[in-house]
C-alpha cells in the first residue's frame, strides 16, 4: 500500500497490477520483494513472486510456474467450475492462514511490520499450494492448459537440470529475525510437494544452418580428411582444430557442420597423416573454397572436386576469394561462435560401473533353433549359481544380449514382450532382475529395433495379406519389384504375387523396420516402457544404433527418461565405425561401443607395434574427448581375446588397458577364465560360426573344469577390477591426456600412459617386446602433480609391492622391465592423521605412563620420551616382540600388573644408585639413551631396505650398500661408511661390566 504496509491479500486482483507496463505493477512487485528479502528465514528459502524484471533487478531468484498475464481474462463468475472452486478454496485458506499468523502476534513482539512480513510468507505458501492443485486439475483434464487466474503470483520452484526436486517435510520450525536482532521460532506446516521429473542437461547451442560438404579424395592407410577455414567453427585455419570428415565408402568423405546464417566463409580440405598435432599434412591446392550461408535454419549441400596443384598467389581466382570475404565482412561482421566439445553425461550409477556381458542362448546352453513348439524351459534360473562369482569378480552391471522370443540367435525377434521360451518367461526374469538389484548389480538389455524376424506379427500379416491389403504395409521398406530390395517374400493370399523388402545386410530373415512410421515408433516406445517400468531394467544396449537416424534416438531418450524420471536409464548404442558424436550426446544416447579402440588394443600387441594403439588414442582424444565410451576386448560377434592374441603373455597388457584406462569396461563372459573361440571354429549354420564365441559358461564352482590358465587369469581380473574401484585415478576422475603418453619410437614396443587426479598419480608401463629392457626411459610426472623428490611409486601388480623413487625434475625410473611385462605404478597423497581431542589425548597419555618407572614418567612429562599409547576409539599399538598366540611358558598379560612392575623398576633403580653411585642414575643430558632412535645402519631391528627401488645411476656394487627406505636415494652421494658393531652388543658389554665380580667387590 502507499503507507508501506502489506495489503490484506498477497494475490492482487486489480487489473492494473497485472499489467507489466503499469506503474502499479512495478510498485506492487518492488513492495513484495522488499518484504520477502527482510523476512527470509534463517534456515530455509522464501518463495518470491514471479516478476521477472524486478526480481532480476533485486538479484533474487526467478521462479518458474506462473504464466504471463494475457489480455483476454475471464472473470471469476465466467471461469470453469473447477477453477472457480479452486479460487474460492484458496481464498478461504489464505484468510485462515492470515488469521493463524495474527494469533501469533505476541510471539513476534506485537511488531506490526514483522507480522505483515510473516503474513507475506504464509500467503506465498498458500499460493504455491494453489498452483500445485491447479496443475493436478490440468493433468486430469478438468482445466485447460491456457486457463489462468489473475494474480497467480507464486509458483513452485523450478526443477534444476539433472536433479530431482526433494520432497518437503510436513512440519518445520523456522527462525525469524526481529527488528531488534533477536530470533523467534515458529512451527509451520508444509505440504508434501510432488517430485519433479529429471531434466537432462541441455545440449550446447549450435549455429542455425547445416552445411554438408562432400568430396572424393584418395587417401593412404592411416590418413584422414579434415575441413578447416576462416571461422572458429572450422578451426580458424588450424588442421588440428579443424572438423574431421567422416569416411563414407571408397574414396568418399562427408561432414555436416553447423554454421551461422548470412555469412561468407573461406575453407579448404587437408589430409592429415595420423592424429599427432605435429603430423604431416597435405593441403588442397588451387583457390580457397567459399560458402555463402543462407537464412537461419536452412541447409546447404556442397560437392567439391579435389585440387592438389598450386595455382600461385598471383592467380586472379586465388586473390578474389579472400578479397570478397574481406569486403563482405566490412559490411557484416562475422559471428564468433565457439567450437564446443560434445559432452554426454552418464547416469550416476554407470560412471564407475564395470559391465559383464552375457549372451543368454549360449551362456545357458540353449538350442540354436526355436520352432515355437517346445514348452518353456527356465534355463535363466541357472544364473543364480553365478551370483557369488559376480560379486567376487566385482562387476556392477550385467548386459544381457537378446532375450526376446526369436527364431535362432536372438536378433530375429518374434515378440518383444516375451522372454524366449528356450530361456524362461517374463515372471522368472522379473525375479532375476530383483535379485540382481538386491546384490547391487544393474541390468541392461539388448534392444534390436532396426529389424525384426519374419515371424513378427507385423511381417506375418504383411506376408499373409500382401502389401496392398495389410495394415502394416508401412512398417517395413517395401518394393513392388524384385530388384527394389534384397529380400523377396511371396504373398500367401494371392498366388504368384509378392513384394521385395529391405533387410539388414542382405539377410532375408531380418527385415528392416521403417522407423519413420509413427505406428512403428509407438510400438518400440511401448516396448521400452514395458521393460523399464514393468520389469525394472536399468538400461538398453541398442543394436546397430549407428544405422538409425539420431533424431529417432532423441525421441527414444525422451521416452526412457519419462519412464525413469530420475534419469537413471542408460542408453548405449552399438557403434562400429565413424564419428560417434552424431549419435551420442546429452539429448541422444549416453554412450557407444568403442570398436576402434578394441581393435587397436589387440592388433598393436600382435603386431608388436604400439604406434597403432597410440594413434587410436590420439583419434579418441580428438573426436571423443567429452564422451565415455564402452570398451571391450571380446563379445558375441568377434573372436575371444584369448584366441585373438598371438602371445598369451599379452593378456595382461590387454586387460590393464580395459580396466585401468578411460572408458566403461565391459568384460565378456568366460574371458575372465581364458575361454577361447573364433568364427572358424563354429559349427552352427544359423550363427555363421559365431557359436564358437557363444559356448556355455564354465562352472564357476569347479576350477578343475576351467582352462589351465583359468585360475591365474581370474585372479588378475579380480585384482584389476579392485584397483579400478579402490583408486579413483583409474576411474572417471582420472585424467588421460594425450600429452602425458610416451611411445618409444625406436622400437614401438614400449609405451607409457600417465593418469592423475589431485591426490593420485598412476603410470601404466607396457613392454610388449620379447626381450629385457634396461635402461628404461624415465617417467616424467606432470609439474602439477603434488609429488616431491623422495616420494615413491608402488607397482600394484608386483606381488612384493616394488617401489620406485621420484628424483629431481619429478622423474621416475621404471626399469628394468622383463619381456612382455606390465607395471602399474601408483602414488597417493598421504592422508592426514585424525586429530585426537585433547581430553582423550591426556587420558591416554596418563594411562600409557602409569606403569613406567619414575624416571621415565618424568621424561615423558618433559617430552623427552614418547611411550606408545592407545587413544579411545583407535587401534592399539602393535608390539613386535609380543607373542601372537599363547605359547608354553608364557603367561597371559595382566593389565593390573603394570603398577607393580613400575614400582619394582623404581626400587631397582634406587638400589643401583645407592650401591654404585652415578652408574645407576638415570642418563644425564647428552649421555647415551638406550631408548633413543638408532641409525638404520646399526639398528638390528631396522626395516630391510626396499630391494625393488632400482636406480640406473648407481654403481654396480650399490645394491650391496644399505639404504634408508625412508629417504630418497642420491646417486651422486659418497658411499656410506662401513657399519659399526651392533649397538645391542655394546649395550650387553656395558651391562656385563656393571655386574662384573670385581666391580661388585670394590
Tab-separated table of C-alpha atoms in Angstrom, residues 537-795:
chain	number	residue	atom	x	y	z
A	537	UNK	CA	15.673	-52.921	-16.148
A	538	UNK	CA	18.231	-50.127	-15.878
A	539	UNK	CA	19.180	-49.508	-19.490
A	540	UNK	CA	19.417	-50.535	-23.133
A	541	UNK	CA	22.212	-51.593	-25.429
A	542	UNK	CA	20.836	-50.666	-28.844
A	543	UNK	CA	21.738	-52.854	-31.802
A	544	UNK	CA	23.291	-51.208	-34.925
A	545	UNK	CA	22.435	-47.785	-33.491
A	546	UNK	CA	24.725	-46.058	-35.981
A	547	UNK	CA	22.428	-47.188	-38.843
A	548	UNK	CA	19.411	-45.397	-37.328
A	549	UNK	CA	18.950	-41.635	-37.595
A	550	UNK	CA	19.933	-39.701	-34.434
A	551	UNK	CA	16.517	-37.995	-34.350
A	552	UNK	CA	14.909	-41.358	-33.596
A	553	UNK	CA	17.229	-41.812	-30.644
A	554	UNK	CA	16.308	-38.325	-29.393
A	555	UNK	CA	12.685	-39.424	-29.186
A	556	UNK	CA	13.688	-42.766	-27.641
A	557	UNK	CA	15.743	-40.931	-24.998
A	558	UNK	CA	12.739	-38.809	-24.017
A	559	UNK	CA	10.575	-41.915	-23.656
A	560	UNK	CA	13.133	-43.631	-21.430
A	561	UNK	CA	13.634	-40.521	-19.297
A	562	UNK	CA	9.874	-40.278	-18.835
A	563	UNK	CA	9.712	-43.941	-17.816
A	564	UNK	CA	12.577	-43.441	-15.351
A	565	UNK	CA	12.138	-39.823	-14.159
A	566	UNK	CA	15.405	-39.806	-12.214
A	567	UNK	CA	17.329	-40.136	-15.490
A	568	UNK	CA	18.970	-43.402	-14.457
A	569	UNK	CA	18.123	-45.365	-17.623
A	570	UNK	CA	21.363	-45.873	-19.557
A	571	UNK	CA	21.370	-45.939	-23.379
A	572	UNK	CA	24.405	-47.434	-25.136
A	573	UNK	CA	24.461	-47.610	-28.918
A	574	UNK	CA	26.358	-50.178	-30.944
A	575	UNK	CA	28.885	-48.095	-32.899
A	576	UNK	CA	31.186	-49.941	-35.271
A	577	UNK	CA	32.827	-47.127	-37.238
A	578	UNK	CA	32.565	-43.415	-37.985
A	579	UNK	CA	32.151	-40.385	-35.778
A	580	UNK	CA	30.044	-41.218	-32.736
A	581	UNK	CA	29.243	-37.577	-31.911
A	582	UNK	CA	26.169	-37.567	-34.139
A	583	UNK	CA	24.537	-40.303	-32.047
A	584	UNK	CA	25.966	-39.740	-28.564
A	585	UNK	CA	25.107	-36.623	-26.574
A	586	UNK	CA	23.037	-35.246	-23.730
A	587	UNK	CA	19.829	-35.395	-25.776
A	588	UNK	CA	20.576	-38.710	-27.523
A	589	UNK	CA	22.433	-41.846	-26.461
A	590	UNK	CA	24.626	-41.759	-23.362
A	591	UNK	CA	27.469	-43.801	-24.835
A	592	UNK	CA	28.571	-46.106	-27.629
A	593	UNK	CA	30.628	-49.269	-28.086
A	594	UNK	CA	34.268	-48.449	-28.746
A	595	UNK	CA	35.044	-50.923	-31.535
A	596	UNK	CA	38.002	-48.916	-32.800
A	597	UNK	CA	39.894	-48.987	-29.502
A	598	UNK	CA	39.069	-52.675	-29.100
A	599	UNK	CA	40.746	-53.486	-32.408
A	600	UNK	CA	43.705	-51.224	-31.690
A	601	UNK	CA	44.334	-52.904	-28.315
A	602	UNK	CA	44.859	-56.460	-29.520
A	603	UNK	CA	46.159	-55.612	-33.010
A	604	UNK	CA	49.016	-53.476	-31.648
A	605	UNK	CA	50.063	-56.366	-29.392
A	606	UNK	CA	50.011	-58.943	-32.177
A	607	UNK	CA	51.989	-56.629	-34.452
A	608	UNK	CA	54.391	-55.595	-31.669
A	609	UNK	CA	53.639	-52.037	-32.673
A	610	UNK	CA	52.226	-49.643	-30.069
A	611	UNK	CA	52.224	-46.842	-32.652
A	612	UNK	CA	48.858	-48.141	-33.883
A	613	UNK	CA	47.495	-48.063	-30.319
A	614	UNK	CA	48.915	-44.575	-29.768
A	615	UNK	CA	47.279	-43.319	-32.967
A	616	UNK	CA	43.903	-44.726	-31.864
A	617	UNK	CA	44.243	-42.951	-28.515
A	618	UNK	CA	45.032	-39.667	-30.272
A	619	UNK	CA	41.991	-40.120	-32.513
A	620	UNK	CA	39.794	-40.734	-29.485
A	621	UNK	CA	41.216	-37.660	-27.745
A	622	UNK	CA	40.494	-35.519	-30.813
A	623	UNK	CA	37.000	-36.804	-31.561
A	624	UNK	CA	35.515	-38.068	-28.297
A	625	UNK	CA	37.139	-36.012	-25.566
A	626	UNK	CA	33.804	-35.348	-23.835
A	627	UNK	CA	32.432	-38.897	-24.162
A	628	UNK	CA	32.840	-42.006	-22.036
A	629	UNK	CA	32.602	-44.991	-24.381
A	630	UNK	CA	32.129	-48.680	-23.602
A	631	UNK	CA	35.429	-50.552	-24.012
A	632	UNK	CA	35.596	-54.292	-24.599
A	633	UNK	CA	38.034	-56.952	-25.781
A	634	UNK	CA	35.514	-59.564	-26.864
A	635	UNK	CA	31.807	-60.017	-27.463
A	636	UNK	CA	29.376	-62.351	-29.206
A	637	UNK	CA	30.400	-61.103	-32.674
A	638	UNK	CA	34.217	-61.072	-32.515
A	639	UNK	CA	36.868	-63.662	-31.557
A	640	UNK	CA	37.536	-64.048	-27.864
A	641	UNK	CA	40.574	-62.179	-26.599
A	642	UNK	CA	42.341	-65.430	-25.592
A	643	UNK	CA	42.068	-66.597	-29.209
A	644	UNK	CA	42.808	-63.202	-30.712
A	645	UNK	CA	46.196	-62.733	-29.058
A	646	UNK	CA	49.238	-64.335	-30.665
A	647	UNK	CA	51.209	-64.303	-27.404
A	648	UNK	CA	49.272	-65.393	-24.267
A	649	UNK	CA	51.572	-63.199	-22.156
A	650	UNK	CA	49.900	-60.147	-23.702
A	651	UNK	CA	46.608	-60.979	-21.986
A	652	UNK	CA	47.729	-58.872	-19.015
A	653	UNK	CA	48.516	-55.914	-21.303
A	654	UNK	CA	45.049	-56.047	-22.829
A	655	UNK	CA	43.226	-56.386	-19.511
A	656	UNK	CA	45.151	-53.468	-17.965
A	657	UNK	CA	44.013	-51.299	-20.877
A	658	UNK	CA	40.416	-52.467	-20.450
A	659	UNK	CA	40.183	-51.983	-16.689
A	660	UNK	CA	42.504	-49.078	-15.890
A	661	UNK	CA	42.166	-46.654	-18.802
A	662	UNK	CA	39.452	-44.192	-19.805
A	663	UNK	CA	36.012	-45.590	-20.607
A	664	UNK	CA	33.433	-48.048	-19.302
A	665	UNK	CA	34.959	-51.558	-19.134
A	666	UNK	CA	32.765	-54.422	-20.320
A	667	UNK	CA	34.003	-57.976	-19.763
A	668	UNK	CA	32.611	-60.754	-21.969
A	669	UNK	CA	31.553	-63.827	-20.007
A	670	UNK	CA	34.228	-66.504	-19.784
A	671	UNK	CA	37.075	-64.183	-20.777
A	672	UNK	CA	37.997	-63.923	-17.092
A	673	UNK	CA	38.884	-67.637	-17.259
A	674	UNK	CA	40.621	-67.523	-20.648
A	675	UNK	CA	37.844	-69.189	-22.680
A	676	UNK	CA	38.677	-69.401	-26.372
A	677	UNK	CA	36.635	-69.197	-29.570
A	678	UNK	CA	36.864	-67.810	-33.097
A	679	UNK	CA	34.365	-67.875	-36.002
A	680	UNK	CA	36.257	-70.524	-37.974
A	681	UNK	CA	35.739	-72.907	-35.047
A	682	UNK	CA	31.942	-72.613	-35.157
A	683	UNK	CA	29.643	-75.377	-36.418
A	684	UNK	CA	26.130	-73.873	-36.275
A	685	UNK	CA	24.808	-72.810	-39.693
A	686	UNK	CA	22.305	-70.400	-38.122
A	687	UNK	CA	25.047	-68.451	-36.333
A	688	UNK	CA	27.569	-68.224	-39.147
A	689	UNK	CA	30.293	-69.674	-36.938
A	690	UNK	CA	29.684	-67.231	-34.103
A	691	UNK	CA	28.524	-70.086	-31.877
A	692	UNK	CA	32.224	-70.667	-31.122
A	693	UNK	CA	32.197	-67.399	-29.151
A	694	UNK	CA	28.868	-68.252	-27.505
A	695	UNK	CA	29.597	-71.549	-25.788
A	696	UNK	CA	28.084	-72.400	-22.381
A	697	UNK	CA	29.538	-70.716	-19.331
A	698	UNK	CA	32.009	-72.664	-17.219
A	699	UNK	CA	31.057	-73.986	-13.799
A	700	UNK	CA	32.358	-71.202	-11.551
A	701	UNK	CA	32.443	-73.546	-8.545
A	702	UNK	CA	34.657	-76.199	-10.198
A	703	UNK	CA	38.133	-74.894	-11.090
A	704	UNK	CA	39.013	-78.330	-12.449
A	705	UNK	CA	36.747	-77.604	-15.440
A	706	UNK	CA	38.480	-74.324	-16.246
A	707	UNK	CA	41.323	-73.854	-18.746
A	708	UNK	CA	44.815	-74.435	-17.380
A	709	UNK	CA	45.355	-70.682	-17.035
A	710	UNK	CA	41.867	-70.100	-15.630
A	711	UNK	CA	42.772	-69.517	-12.007
A	712	UNK	CA	45.621	-67.085	-12.695
A	713	UNK	CA	43.538	-65.083	-15.170
A	714	UNK	CA	40.574	-64.935	-12.830
A	715	UNK	CA	42.858	-63.662	-10.065
A	716	UNK	CA	44.248	-60.997	-12.421
A	717	UNK	CA	40.777	-59.801	-13.389
A	718	UNK	CA	39.680	-59.581	-9.765
A	719	UNK	CA	42.792	-57.602	-8.912
A	720	UNK	CA	42.399	-55.136	-11.794
A	721	UNK	CA	38.712	-54.527	-11.116
A	722	UNK	CA	39.500	-53.979	-7.433
A	723	UNK	CA	42.183	-51.455	-8.441
A	724	UNK	CA	39.674	-49.521	-10.521
A	725	UNK	CA	37.255	-49.372	-7.607
A	726	UNK	CA	39.790	-48.609	-4.868
A	727	UNK	CA	41.855	-45.994	-6.695
A	728	UNK	CA	39.834	-43.120	-8.260
A	729	UNK	CA	42.711	-42.309	-10.621
A	730	UNK	CA	41.770	-45.347	-12.720
A	731	UNK	CA	38.108	-44.300	-12.980
A	732	UNK	CA	36.272	-41.329	-14.425
A	733	UNK	CA	38.061	-38.934	-12.060
A	734	UNK	CA	41.478	-39.709	-13.546
A	735	UNK	CA	42.818	-37.624	-16.404
A	736	UNK	CA	44.029	-39.238	-19.626
A	737	UNK	CA	45.785	-36.552	-21.654
A	738	UNK	CA	47.476	-37.500	-24.892
A	739	UNK	CA	50.352	-35.211	-23.866
A	740	UNK	CA	51.018	-37.500	-20.894
A	741	UNK	CA	51.731	-40.555	-23.030
A	742	UNK	CA	55.099	-41.695	-24.331
A	743	UNK	CA	55.916	-44.065	-27.196
A	744	UNK	CA	59.385	-45.499	-27.768
A	745	UNK	CA	59.666	-44.544	-31.434
A	746	UNK	CA	62.837	-46.624	-31.868
A	747	UNK	CA	61.223	-49.979	-31.118
A	748	UNK	CA	57.470	-49.114	-30.930
A	749	UNK	CA	57.157	-51.862	-28.318
A	750	UNK	CA	57.304	-49.760	-25.157
A	751	UNK	CA	54.528	-47.393	-24.154
A	752	UNK	CA	53.718	-45.311	-21.045
A	753	UNK	CA	50.362	-43.806	-20.054
A	754	UNK	CA	50.068	-41.343	-17.162
A	755	UNK	CA	46.827	-40.750	-15.295
A	756	UNK	CA	46.382	-38.447	-12.314
A	757	UNK	CA	43.964	-36.667	-10.017
A	758	UNK	CA	44.566	-34.036	-7.349
A	759	UNK	CA	45.592	-36.742	-4.882
A	760	UNK	CA	46.914	-39.602	-7.029
A	761	UNK	CA	49.336	-40.301	-9.866
A	762	UNK	CA	49.478	-43.554	-11.846
A	763	UNK	CA	51.757	-44.737	-14.644
A	764	UNK	CA	50.945	-47.721	-16.843
A	765	UNK	CA	54.229	-49.054	-18.223
A	766	UNK	CA	53.899	-51.520	-21.116
A	767	UNK	CA	56.584	-53.630	-22.774
A	768	UNK	CA	55.269	-55.959	-25.486
A	769	UNK	CA	58.754	-56.894	-26.694
A	770	UNK	CA	60.153	-60.387	-26.283
A	771	UNK	CA	63.280	-59.004	-24.622
A	772	UNK	CA	64.538	-57.451	-21.402
A	773	UNK	CA	64.501	-53.621	-21.453
A	774	UNK	CA	67.208	-51.833	-19.472
A	775	UNK	CA	67.806	-48.940	-19.347
A	776	UNK	CA	64.200	-47.930	-19.452
A	777	UNK	CA	63.353	-44.285	-20.219
A	778	UNK	CA	62.240	-42.169	-17.319
A	779	UNK	CA	58.621	-41.481	-16.462
A	780	UNK	CA	58.175	-37.715	-16.171
A	781	UNK	CA	55.457	-36.759	-13.705
A	782	UNK	CA	53.436	-33.622	-14.637
A	783	UNK	CA	54.519	-30.483	-12.813
A	784	UNK	CA	51.002	-30.008	-11.442
A	785	UNK	CA	51.083	-33.358	-9.626
A	786	UNK	CA	51.545	-32.886	-5.845
A	787	UNK	CA	54.604	-35.168	-5.663
A	788	UNK	CA	58.026	-34.285	-4.386
A	789	UNK	CA	61.523	-35.662	-4.656
A	790	UNK	CA	61.889	-38.743	-2.486
A	791	UNK	CA	58.303	-39.934	-2.830
A	792	UNK	CA	57.808	-43.473	-4.047
A	793	UNK	CA	55.504	-45.047	-6.597
A	794	UNK	CA	54.456	-48.639	-5.873
A	795	UNK	CA	53.891	-51.270	-8.543
